[in-house]
């Protein structure tokens, strides 16, 4: 039992507080007095930021930095450790195979899409880097998607070649045959490292300097509000995502991050993998999420010691459940809190709204106030609570460096309510506390939706702001996300109600473990607030009981008038609920 090993460690383990040194590099240029807009944007058709030619040389893929880190440990997975040198060499070897299979010069694929399906281990990085080395665009696939979804992504992206990690050859090879595509397989990660890859290849990849505007990655949206769309990022936008977080979250080569998230979304790809690999840090990769294993790694006294952890709210909830079931002795609880406080420097939550009870309980257990932030597949991270300084529970903080944000009223004139950047935020007089659509602008914004020119155009304003589709408000000096305009804003009897706000209140109910709030169709009210609720084991709840409790905590018009009890609220691997599917299921 893990609790027994922890108890033993309490009596023997000595730990010291690491000394963390980092300098925050502020990249935003100072604003001119009295101006609302900061930075320069190329005019349409281009929602693209202008970049000085000299800076483009430095906007290279992460693999270009790998040789400098040599034998430093890059990734630890189920088969052991892999150095930066080994990853680089293995990637060169695979890039050569890709180029040969597609009858291309090394590095000459000109953006052809390479779809790859790999486990959460070193093979993922090798496939990603090899796609880039060969001049291609990386298209990550997800292991838990059904075959039909994999085929959709491969076909929609117009991939030219497939790469299958060791366990997934039997999944991809039939698809490759049906679609008429070559499929390359990788050995298990225990046999992955190789010294193939020639000096000629290294020299040729070194000759490429125009990385910035080359297509880098095609990431598909989660599809919670519609069919997944391919989001095309260039090496410049990927670099901007990484560079922003390096400074704000103080990444260094001494960091060790525990990686438990899927690798087909920005959270797992950029925040948890590319950032540490960019600075020469170490990433411990687990094949999937298991609460016991995560606690073992967080509390382990075996080097390298984990000091950074990022997850989605669902994972934190399950870690709390495991803690409450297995860590019951007072001295064990003291040990857990002491280790987490002294050894771990950063814990982040994102990809879905973090329930306040989860944040509060996690702070009780570990001493950490989770850092909440806001991002999207299309933009990377745009808003964040501070690494150092006060974090506001439920809020997503302020704009990150290089980002400009707006909150725009949905009226005939699209009135700007709020506009700001990393240094300042201005509110239009008379509109304090008003909600509107969040819009963003910055160098990490995506290039286009793949093969969807009309949707791309409609997603941007004429002056280059990306319309996120999220409703936000600026209050108490920070930004708050109220939900998706399409599914999280419920229009009932003339009121606009944030489903996320209702969920935050309901999660404070002592018998509710999870909830999703939807707007059910109603002939009288337009929509009625309906709570899809998962109760704690053995508990019961009726709608009158819920209403009685809610009257003491919520505005009358926000109180649910519908209650649906379920064994489990359906969430994807990123902790998101597909509310359109919920509505179709319960109200066909």
Coordinates of C-alpha atoms in Angstrom, one line a residue:
X1 CA 0.0 0.0 0.0
X2 CA 1.2 3.5 -0.8
X3 CA 0.0 4.8 2.5
X4 CA 2.3 2.3 4.3
X5 CA 5.3 3.4 2.3
X6 CA 4.5 7.0 3.0
X7 CA 4.3 6.3 6.7
X8 CA 7.7 4.6 6.6
X9 CA 9.2 7.5 4.7
X10 CA 7.9 9.9 7.3
X11 CA 10.3 8.4 9.8
X12 CA 13.3 8.4 7.6
X13 CA 13.2 10.9 4.8
X14 CA 15.0 14.2 5.1
X15 CA 14.3 16.9 2.5
X16 CA 15.5 20.4 1.9
X17 CA 13.9 23.3 0.1
X18 CA 15.4 23.7 -3.4
X19 CA 16.7 27.1 -4.2
X20 CA 14.8 28.3 -7.3
X21 CA 16.3 31.0 -9.4
X22 CA 14.7 32.5 -12.5
X23 CA 14.4 35.9 -14.1
X24 CA 11.1 36.9 -15.6
X25 CA 11.7 38.2 -19.0
X26 CA 9.0 40.7 -19.9
X27 CA 8.5 40.7 -23.6
X28 CA 5.8 43.3 -24.0
X29 CA 6.9 46.7 -25.3
X30 CA 5.8 49.6 -23.2
X31 CA 2.5 51.1 -24.1
X32 CA 2.1 54.7 -25.3
X33 CA 0.3 56.9 -22.8
X34 CA -3.4 57.2 -23.5
X35 CA -3.5 54.3 -26.0
X36 CA -5.8 51.4 -25.8
X37 CA -4.2 49.2 -28.5
X38 CA -0.7 47.8 -28.2
X39 CA 1.5 46.2 -30.8
X40 CA 1.3 46.0 -34.5
X41 CA -0.8 43.6 -36.6
X42 CA -0.6 43.1 -40.3
X43 CA -3.9 44.0 -41.9
X44 CA -6.2 41.4 -43.4
X45 CA -6.2 38.9 -44.8
X46 CA -4.0 38.6 -42.1
X47 CA -4.6 38.3 -38.6
X48 CA -0.8 37.6 -38.3
X49 CA 1.6 39.5 -36.1
X50 CA 4.5 41.0 -37.9
X51 CA 7.9 39.7 -36.9
X52 CA 11.3 41.3 -37.5
X53 CA 13.4 39.1 -39.9
X54 CA 16.3 38.9 -37.4
X55 CA 14.0 37.4 -34.7
X56 CA 12.7 34.7 -37.0
X57 CA 16.1 32.9 -36.9
X58 CA 15.5 32.2 -33.2
X59 CA 12.0 30.9 -33.7
X60 CA 13.2 27.3 -34.3
X61 CA 11.7 24.0 -33.3
X62 CA 12.6 22.6 -29.9
X63 CA 14.8 19.8 -31.4
X64 CA 17.3 22.5 -32.5
X65 CA 18.1 23.0 -28.9
X66 CA 18.5 19.3 -28.0
X67 CA 22.2 18.8 -29.0
X68 CA 23.3 21.5 -26.5
X69 CA 21.7 19.5 -23.7
X70 CA 23.6 16.3 -24.7
X71 CA 23.4 13.5 -22.1
X72 CA 21.0 15.5 -19.9
X73 CA 18.0 13.4 -19.0
X74 CA 15.1 14.5 -21.2
X75 CA 12.3 11.9 -20.7
X76 CA 11.7 9.1 -18.2
X77 CA 9.0 6.7 -19.3
X78 CA 8.1 3.1 -18.5
X79 CA 11.2 1.8 -20.2
X80 CA 13.7 4.1 -18.4
X81 CA 15.5 7.3 -19.2
X82 CA 16.2 9.0 -22.6
X83 CA 18.7 11.7 -23.0
X84 CA 18.4 14.7 -25.3
X85 CA 21.1 13.3 -27.4
X86 CA 19.3 10.0 -27.8
X87 CA 16.0 11.7 -28.6
X88 CA 17.7 13.8 -31.3
X89 CA 19.5 10.8 -32.8
X90 CA 16.3 8.7 -32.9
X91 CA 14.4 11.6 -34.4
X92 CA 16.9 12.0 -37.2
X93 CA 16.7 8.3 -38.0
X94 CA 12.9 8.4 -38.2
X95 CA 13.0 11.6 -40.3
X96 CA 15.3 9.8 -42.8
X97 CA 12.8 7.0 -43.0
X98 CA 9.9 9.4 -43.5
X99 CA 11.8 11.3 -46.3
X100 CA 12.6 8.0 -48.0
X101 CA 9.1 6.7 -47.8
X102 CA 7.8 10.0 -49.4
X103 CA 10.5 10.2 -52.0
X104 CA 11.7 13.5 -50.6
X105 CA 15.0 15.1 -49.9
X106 CA 15.7 15.3 -46.2
X107 CA 13.8 18.3 -44.8
X108 CA 12.0 18.8 -48.0
X109 CA 8.4 17.7 -47.3
X110 CA 7.1 21.3 -47.6
X111 CA 4.5 21.0 -44.9
X112 CA 3.1 17.6 -45.8
X113 CA 1.1 16.2 -42.8
X114 CA 2.5 13.4 -40.8
X115 CA -0.1 11.8 -38.5
X116 CA 1.3 9.8 -35.6
X117 CA -0.2 7.6 -32.8
X118 CA 2.1 7.1 -29.9
X119 CA 1.9 6.3 -26.2
X120 CA 2.7 8.9 -23.6
X121 CA 6.4 8.1 -23.8
X122 CA 9.6 9.1 -25.6
X123 CA 8.2 7.7 -28.9
X124 CA 5.8 10.7 -29.1
X125 CA 8.6 13.2 -29.0
X126 CA 10.6 11.2 -31.6
X127 CA 7.7 11.2 -33.9
X128 CA 7.0 14.9 -33.4
X129 CA 10.6 15.9 -33.9
X130 CA 11.0 13.6 -36.9
X131 CA 8.0 15.2 -38.6
X132 CA 9.6 18.6 -38.2
X133 CA 13.1 17.5 -39.2
X134 CA 11.7 16.1 -42.4
X135 CA 10.0 19.4 -43.2
X136 CA 6.5 18.1 -42.4
X137 CA 3.6 19.1 -40.2
X138 CA 3.0 17.1 -37.1
X139 CA -0.6 15.8 -36.6
X140 CA -0.9 14.1 -33.2
X141 CA -3.6 11.4 -32.9
X142 CA -5.1 10.2 -29.6
X143 CA -4.9 6.6 -28.4
X144 CA -8.5 6.5 -27.0
X145 CA -10.2 7.8 -30.0
X146 CA -12.2 5.2 -31.9
X147 CA -11.1 4.1 -35.4
X148 CA -13.7 6.3 -37.0
X149 CA -12.3 9.4 -35.3
X150 CA -8.7 8.5 -36.2
X151 CA -9.8 8.1 -39.8
X152 CA -11.5 11.4 -39.7
X153 CA -8.4 13.3 -38.5
X154 CA -6.1 11.5 -41.0
X155 CA -8.4 12.1 -43.9
X156 CA -9.4 15.7 -43.0
X157 CA -5.7 16.6 -42.5
X158 CA -4.8 15.0 -45.8
X159 CA -1.9 13.2 -44.2
X160 CA 0.7 11.8 -46.5
X161 CA 2.1 9.2 -44.0
X162 CA 1.3 7.6 -40.7
X163 CA 3.7 6.8 -37.8
X164 CA 2.7 4.1 -35.3
X165 CA 4.2 3.8 -31.9
X166 CA 5.0 0.3 -30.8
X167 CA 1.6 -0.7 -29.3
X168 CA -0.4 0.9 -32.1
X169 CA 0.8 -0.7 -35.4
X170 CA -2.3 -3.0 -35.5
X171 CA -4.5 0.1 -35.1
X172 CA -3.0 2.2 -37.8
X173 CA -1.8 -0.3 -40.4
X174 CA -5.4 -1.3 -41.5
X175 CA -6.3 2.4 -41.7
X176 CA -3.2 3.1 -43.8
X177 CA -4.1 0.2 -46.2
X178 CA -7.6 1.4 -46.5
X179 CA -6.5 5.0 -47.2
X180 CA -3.6 4.1 -49.4
X181 CA -0.9 5.6 -47.1
X182 CA 2.5 4.4 -46.1
X183 CA 2.8 3.5 -42.4
X184 CA 6.0 3.4 -40.5
X185 CA 6.3 1.7 -37.1
X186 CA 8.5 2.5 -34.2
X187 CA 10.1 0.0 -31.8
X188 CA 9.3 0.0 -28.1
X189 CA 10.9 2.8 -26.2
X190 CA 13.3 0.3 -24.6
X191 CA 14.8 -0.2 -28.2
X192 CA 14.1 3.3 -29.5
X193 CA 17.4 5.0 -28.9
X194 CA 19.8 4.7 -31.8
X195 CA 22.8 6.5 -33.1
X196 CA 21.7 6.3 -36.8
X197 CA 21.2 9.7 -38.3
X198 CA 24.1 11.0 -40.3
X199 CA 26.3 14.0 -40.2
X200 CA 24.9 15.0 -43.6
X201 CA 21.4 15.0 -42.2
X202 CA 22.5 17.1 -39.2
X203 CA 24.2 19.6 -41.5
X204 CA 21.1 19.9 -43.7
X205 CA 18.7 20.5 -40.8
X206 CA 21.1 23.1 -39.6
X207 CA 20.9 24.9 -42.9
X208 CA 17.2 25.7 -42.5
X209 CA 16.7 29.2 -41.0
X210 CA 13.2 30.1 -42.2
X211 CA 11.4 28.0 -39.6
X212 CA 9.0 30.8 -38.4
X213 CA 6.3 30.7 -41.0
X214 CA 6.6 27.0 -41.8
X215 CA 3.5 24.9 -40.7
X216 CA 4.4 23.0 -37.5
X217 CA 1.4 21.3 -36.1
X218 CA -2.2 20.6 -36.9
X219 CA -4.1 20.1 -33.6
X220 CA -7.7 19.1 -33.6
X221 CA -10.2 20.8 -31.3
X222 CA -12.0 18.6 -28.7
X223 CA -15.3 18.9 -30.6
X224 CA -17.4 19.7 -27.5
X225 CA -19.3 22.3 -29.5
X226 CA -19.2 20.8 -33.0
X227 CA -17.1 18.6 -35.3
X228 CA -13.4 18.8 -34.5
X229 CA -11.5 21.4 -36.6
X230 CA -7.9 21.2 -37.5
X231 CA -6.0 24.2 -36.0
X232 CA -2.9 25.0 -37.9
X233 CA 0.0 26.5 -36.0
X234 CA 3.3 27.6 -37.4
X235 CA 6.7 27.2 -35.7
X236 CA 6.5 30.9 -34.8
X237 CA 3.2 30.5 -33.0
X238 CA 4.4 27.4 -31.2
X239 CA 7.6 29.2 -30.2
X240 CA 5.5 32.2 -28.9
X241 CA 3.4 29.9 -26.8
X242 CA 6.5 28.3 -25.2
X243 CA 8.5 31.5 -24.8
X244 CA 5.6 33.2 -23.0
X245 CA 5.4 30.5 -20.4
X246 CA 9.1 30.1 -19.9
X247 CA 9.2 33.6 -18.4
X248 CA 5.9 33.7 -16.6
X249 CA 6.2 30.3 -15.0
X250 CA 10.0 30.5 -14.5
X251 CA 11.0 27.3 -16.3
X252 CA 14.6 26.1 -15.8
X253 CA 16.7 23.1 -16.7
X254 CA 16.5 22.0 -13.0
X255 CA 12.8 21.4 -13.3
X256 CA 11.2 17.9 -13.3
X257 CA 7.6 17.7 -14.4
X258 CA 5.3 14.8 -14.0
X259 CA 3.2 14.3 -17.2
X260 CA -0.1 12.5 -17.0
X261 CA -2.2 14.3 -19.7
X262 CA -3.1 13.3 -23.3
X263 CA -0.8 14.5 -26.0
X264 CA -3.3 15.7 -28.6
X265 CA -4.1 19.1 -27.0
X266 CA -2.1 22.3 -26.2
X267 CA -2.1 21.6 -22.4
X268 CA -0.3 18.3 -22.8
X269 CA 1.8 19.2 -25.8
X270 CA 3.0 22.7 -25.1
X271 CA 2.6 23.4 -21.4
X272 CA 3.8 20.0 -20.2
X273 CA 6.2 18.8 -22.9
X274 CA 7.6 21.5 -25.2
X275 CA 8.2 24.0 -22.3
X276 CA 10.4 21.6 -20.2
X277 CA 12.2 20.3 -23.3
X278 CA 13.0 23.8 -24.5
X279 CA 15.0 24.6 -21.3
X280 CA 16.6 21.2 -20.9
X281 CA 14.4 20.0 -18.0
X282 CA 13.3 16.5 -17.4
X283 CA 9.8 15.1 -18.1
X284 CA 8.5 12.0 -16.3
X285 CA 5.8 10.5 -18.5
X286 CA 3.2 8.1 -17.2
X287 CA 1.3 6.1 -19.8
X288 CA -2.0 7.0 -18.3
X289 CA -3.5 8.6 -15.2
X290 CA -3.6 6.4 -12.1
X291 CA -4.1 8.2 -8.7
X292 CA -1.8 5.9 -6.8
X293 CA 1.0 6.2 -9.3
X294 CA 0.8 10.0 -9.3
X295 CA 0.9 10.2 -5.5
X296 CA 3.9 7.8 -5.5
X297 CA 5.8 10.1 -8.0
X298 CA 4.9 13.3 -6.2
X299 CA 6.1 11.9 -2.8
X300 CA 9.0 9.8 -4.1
X301 CA 12.5 10.3 -2.5
X302 CA 14.1 8.8 -5.6
X303 CA 15.9 11.3 -7.9
X304 CA 14.9 13.1 -10.1
X305 CA 12.4 14.6 -7.7
X306 CA 9.2 16.1 -9.2
X307 CA 8.8 19.8 -8.6
X308 CA 6.2 20.8 -11.3
X309 CA 2.7 19.3 -11.8
X310 CA -0.1 20.3 -14.1
X311 CA -3.5 18.6 -14.5
X312 CA -7.1 19.1 -15.3
X313 CA -9.7 19.5 -12.5
X314 CA -11.0 15.9 -12.9
X315 CA -7.5 14.6 -12.1
X316 CA -7.2 16.8 -9.0
X317 CA -10.6 15.5 -7.8
X318 CA -9.6 11.9 -8.2
X319 CA -6.3 12.5 -6.4
X320 CA -8.3 14.1 -3.5
X321 CA -10.6 11.0 -3.5
X322 CA -7.6 8.7 -3.3
X323 CA -6.0 10.8 -0.5
X324 CA -9.2 10.8 1.5
X325 CA -9.4 7.0 1.2
X326 CA -5.8 6.0 1.8
X327 CA -4.0 8.8 3.7
X328 CA -6.0 8.8 6.9
X329 CA -3.3 8.9 9.6
X330 CA -2.4 12.4 10.9
X331 CA 1.4 11.9 10.5
X332 CA 0.9 10.8 6.9
X333 CA -1.1 13.8 6.1
X334 CA 1.6 16.0 7.7
X335 CA 4.2 14.3 5.6
X336 CA 2.3 14.7 2.3
X337 CA 1.7 18.4 3.0
X338 CA 5.3 19.0 4.0
X339 CA 6.8 17.3 0.9
X340 CA 4.4 19.1 -1.5
X341 CA 5.0 22.5 0.1
X342 CA 8.8 22.2 0.2
X343 CA 9.6 20.2 -2.9
X344 CA 7.0 21.3 -5.5
X345 CA 7.3 24.8 -6.8
X346 CA 4.3 25.0 -9.1
X347 CA 0.9 23.2 -9.5
X348 CA -1.4 24.3 -12.3
X349 CA -5.0 23.6 -13.2
X350 CA -6.6 24.2 -16.6
X351 CA -8.6 23.0 -19.6
X352 CA -11.8 23.2 -17.7
X353 CA -13.3 25.3 -14.9
X354 CA -11.8 24.4 -11.5
X355 CA -14.5 23.9 -8.8
X356 CA -13.8 26.0 -5.7
X357 CA -14.2 23.0 -3.3
X358 CA -11.5 21.2 -5.3
X359 CA -9.2 24.2 -5.1
X360 CA -9.8 24.6 -1.3
X361 CA -9.4 20.9 -0.5
X362 CA -6.2 20.7 -2.6
X363 CA -4.7 23.6 -0.7
X364 CA -5.6 21.9 2.6
X365 CA -3.8 18.7 1.5
X366 CA -0.7 20.1 -0.2
X367 CA -0.4 23.8 0.9
X368 CA -0.6 24.8 -2.8
X369 CA -3.1 27.3 -4.2
X370 CA -3.5 25.9 -7.7
X371 CA -2.6 28.3 -10.5
X372 CA -5.6 28.7 -12.8
X373 CA -5.1 29.9 -16.4
X374 CA -7.0 30.3 -19.6
X375 CA -6.1 29.0 -23.0
X376 CA -7.4 27.4 -26.2
X377 CA -6.1 25.2 -29.0
X378 CA -6.2 28.2 -31.2
X379 CA -4.1 30.6 -29.1
X380 CA -2.2 28.6 -26.4
X381 CA -2.3 30.2 -23.0
X382 CA -3.5 33.8 -22.9
X383 CA -4.4 34.6 -19.3
X384 CA -2.9 33.4 -16.1
X385 CA -2.8 33.9 -12.4
X386 CA 0.6 34.9 -11.2
X387 CA 3.5 32.5 -10.4
X388 CA 4.3 34.8 -7.5
X389 CA 1.6 36.9 -5.9
X390 CA -2.1 36.6 -5.0
X391 CA -4.2 34.1 -7.0
X392 CA -7.9 34.7 -7.1
X393 CA -9.9 31.4 -6.9
X394 CA -12.2 30.9 -9.9
X395 CA -10.5 33.7 -11.9
X396 CA -8.0 33.3 -14.8
X397 CA -5.8 36.2 -13.9
X398 CA -4.4 38.7 -16.4
X399 CA -3.0 38.7 -19.9
X400 CA 0.3 36.9 -20.4
X401 CA 3.2 38.8 -22.1
X402 CA 2.7 39.5 -25.8
X403 CA -1.1 39.1 -25.5
X404 CA -3.8 41.8 -25.9
X405 CA -7.3 41.0 -24.8
X406 CA -10.7 42.6 -25.3
X407 CA -14.1 42.0 -23.9
X408 CA -16.7 43.1 -26.5
X409 CA -20.4 43.6 -26.0
X410 CA -22.6 41.7 -28.4
X411 CA -24.5 44.6 -29.8
X412 CA -24.8 46.3 -33.2
X413 CA -21.7 48.4 -32.6
X414 CA -19.6 45.6 -30.9
X415 CA -18.7 48.1 -28.1
X416 CA -15.4 47.5 -26.3
X417 CA -16.0 46.9 -22.6
X418 CA -12.5 46.1 -21.6
X419 CA -9.1 46.2 -23.3
X420 CA -5.8 45.3 -21.8
X421 CA -2.4 43.6 -21.9
X422 CA 0.2 42.4 -19.5
X423 CA 0.9 45.8 -18.1
X424 CA -2.5 47.5 -17.9
X425 CA -6.3 47.0 -18.3
X426 CA -8.8 49.7 -19.1
X427 CA -12.5 49.6 -18.6
X428 CA -14.8 51.8 -20.6
X429 CA -16.6 54.2 -18.2
X430 CA -20.1 53.0 -17.3
X431 CA -19.5 49.4 -18.4
X432 CA -17.7 48.1 -15.3
X433 CA -18.6 44.5 -14.6
X434 CA -20.4 43.9 -17.9
X435 CA -20.0 40.6 -19.7
X436 CA -19.0 40.2 -23.3
X437 CA -17.1 38.0 -25.7
X438 CA -13.4 37.6 -25.0
X439 CA -11.2 38.4 -28.0
X440 CA -7.4 38.1 -28.1
X441 CA -4.5 39.1 -30.3
X442 CA -0.9 38.0 -30.2
X443 CA 1.9 36.1 -31.9
X444 CA 0.8 32.6 -30.7
X445 CA -2.6 32.9 -32.4
X446 CA -3.1 30.1 -34.9
X447 CA -2.8 30.6 -38.7
X448 CA -6.0 29.0 -39.9
X449 CA -8.6 26.3 -39.5
X450 CA -7.4 23.6 -41.9
X451 CA -9.3 23.7 -45.2
X452 CA -12.0 26.0 -43.7
X453 CA -11.4 29.5 -45.1
X454 CA -14.8 30.8 -44.3
X455 CA -14.7 29.6 -40.7
X456 CA -11.2 31.1 -40.4
X457 CA -12.4 34.5 -41.7
X458 CA -15.5 34.5 -39.5
X459 CA -13.3 33.8 -36.4
X460 CA -11.5 37.1 -36.7
X461 CA -12.5 40.7 -36.7
X462 CA -11.4 42.9 -39.6
X463 CA -8.6 44.3 -37.5
X464 CA -7.2 41.0 -36.5
X465 CA -8.7 40.0 -33.2
X466 CA -9.6 36.3 -32.7
X467 CA -13.1 35.8 -31.4
X468 CA -12.8 33.0 -28.7
X469 CA -16.5 32.3 -28.4
X470 CA -16.1 32.5 -24.6
X471 CA -18.0 35.0 -22.4
X472 CA -15.8 36.8 -19.9
X473 CA -16.0 39.6 -17.4
X474 CA -13.4 41.8 -15.8
X475 CA -14.0 42.4 -12.1
X476 CA -11.9 42.7 -8.9
X477 CA -8.9 43.4 -11.1
X478 CA -8.9 40.1 -12.9
X479 CA -10.6 38.3 -15.7
X480 CA -13.3 35.6 -15.2
X481 CA -14.5 33.1 -17.8
X482 CA -18.3 32.7 -17.7
X483 CA -18.5 29.9 -20.3
X484 CA -18.9 29.2 -24.0
X485 CA -21.4 31.5 -25.6
X486 CA -22.9 28.5 -27.5
X487 CA -23.6 26.1 -24.6
X488 CA -22.7 27.7 -21.3
X489 CA -24.8 30.9 -21.5
X490 CA -28.4 29.9 -20.7
X491 CA -31.1 32.4 -21.7
X492 CA -34.1 31.9 -19.4
X493 CA -37.0 34.4 -19.0
X494 CA -34.9 37.3 -20.2
X495 CA -31.9 36.5 -18.0
X496 CA -28.5 35.4 -19.3
X497 CA -27.2 32.8 -16.8
X498 CA -23.7 31.4 -16.7
X499 CA -23.8 27.7 -16.5
X500 CA -20.3 27.7 -15.0
X501 CA -21.3 30.0 -12.2
X502 CA -24.3 27.8 -11.4
X503 CA -21.9 24.8 -11.4
X504 CA -19.5 26.5 -9.0
X505 CA -22.4 27.1 -6.5
X506 CA -23.8 23.6 -6.8
X507 CA -20.4 22.0 -6.2
X508 CA -20.5 23.5 -2.7
X509 CA -23.5 21.3 -1.9
X510 CA -22.3 18.6 0.6
X511 CA -23.7 15.7 -1.4
X512 CA -22.7 16.7 -4.9
X513 CA -19.5 15.3 -6.3
X514 CA -19.8 16.5 -9.9
X515 CA -22.3 18.5 -12.0
X516 CA -22.9 19.9 -15.5
X517 CA -25.5 22.6 -16.0
X518 CA -27.4 22.8 -19.3
X519 CA -30.1 24.9 -20.7
X520 CA -33.0 22.5 -21.5
X521 CA -35.6 23.7 -24.0
X522 CA -38.7 25.2 -22.4
X523 CA -41.8 26.6 -24.1
X524 CA -42.4 29.2 -21.4
X525 CA -38.9 30.3 -20.4
X526 CA -37.0 29.6 -23.6
X527 CA -34.5 27.5 -21.6
X528 CA -34.6 26.2 -18.1
X529 CA -31.6 25.7 -15.8
X530 CA -31.1 22.0 -15.5
X531 CA -28.5 20.3 -13.3
X532 CA -27.0 17.0 -14.4
X533 CA -25.7 15.7 -11.0
X534 CA -23.4 13.0 -9.7
X535 CA -24.0 12.4 -6.0
X536 CA -21.6 11.0 -3.4
X537 CA -22.0 7.3 -2.7
X538 CA -25.1 6.5 -0.8
X539 CA -26.6 10.0 -1.0
X540 CA -30.0 11.1 -2.3
X541 CA -31.3 14.4 -3.6
X542 CA -34.6 15.7 -4.9
X543 CA -35.3 18.8 -6.8
X544 CA -37.2 20.4 -3.9
X545 CA -34.3 19.7 -1.6
X546 CA -31.9 21.2 -4.0
X547 CA -34.0 24.3 -4.5
X548 CA -34.3 24.7 -0.7
X549 CA -30.5 24.5 -0.3
X550 CA -29.9 26.8 -3.3
X551 CA -32.1 29.6 -2.0
X552 CA -29.5 30.4 0.7
X553 CA -26.6 30.5 -1.8
X554 CA -27.9 31.6 -5.2
X555 CA -29.9 34.3 -7.0
X556 CA -33.4 33.1 -7.5
X557 CA -33.3 33.1 -11.3
X558 CA -30.1 30.9 -11.4
X559 CA -31.6 28.1 -9.2
X560 CA -32.1 24.9 -11.2
X561 CA -35.6 24.1 -12.1
X562 CA -34.6 20.7 -13.5
X563 CA -32.5 17.9 -11.9
X564 CA -31.1 14.8 -13.6
X565 CA -29.2 12.3 -11.4
X566 CA -26.5 10.2 -13.2
X567 CA -23.9 7.7 -12.0
X568 CA -21.1 9.8 -13.6
X569 CA -21.0 13.1 -15.4
X570 CA -19.4 12.2 -18.8
X571 CA -16.2 14.1 -19.4
X572 CA -13.4 13.7 -22.0
X573 CA -9.8 13.3 -21.1
X574 CA -9.3 17.0 -20.7
X575 CA -12.2 17.2 -18.2
X576 CA -14.6 18.9 -20.5
X577 CA -18.3 18.0 -20.9
X578 CA -19.9 17.8 -24.3
X579 CA -23.1 19.7 -23.4
X580 CA -24.5 19.4 -26.8
X581 CA -24.4 15.6 -26.5
X582 CA -26.0 15.9 -23.0
X583 CA -28.8 17.9 -24.4
X584 CA -29.4 15.5 -27.2
X585 CA -29.3 12.6 -24.8
X586 CA -31.8 13.9 -22.3
X587 CA -33.9 16.1 -24.6
X588 CA -33.8 14.5 -28.0

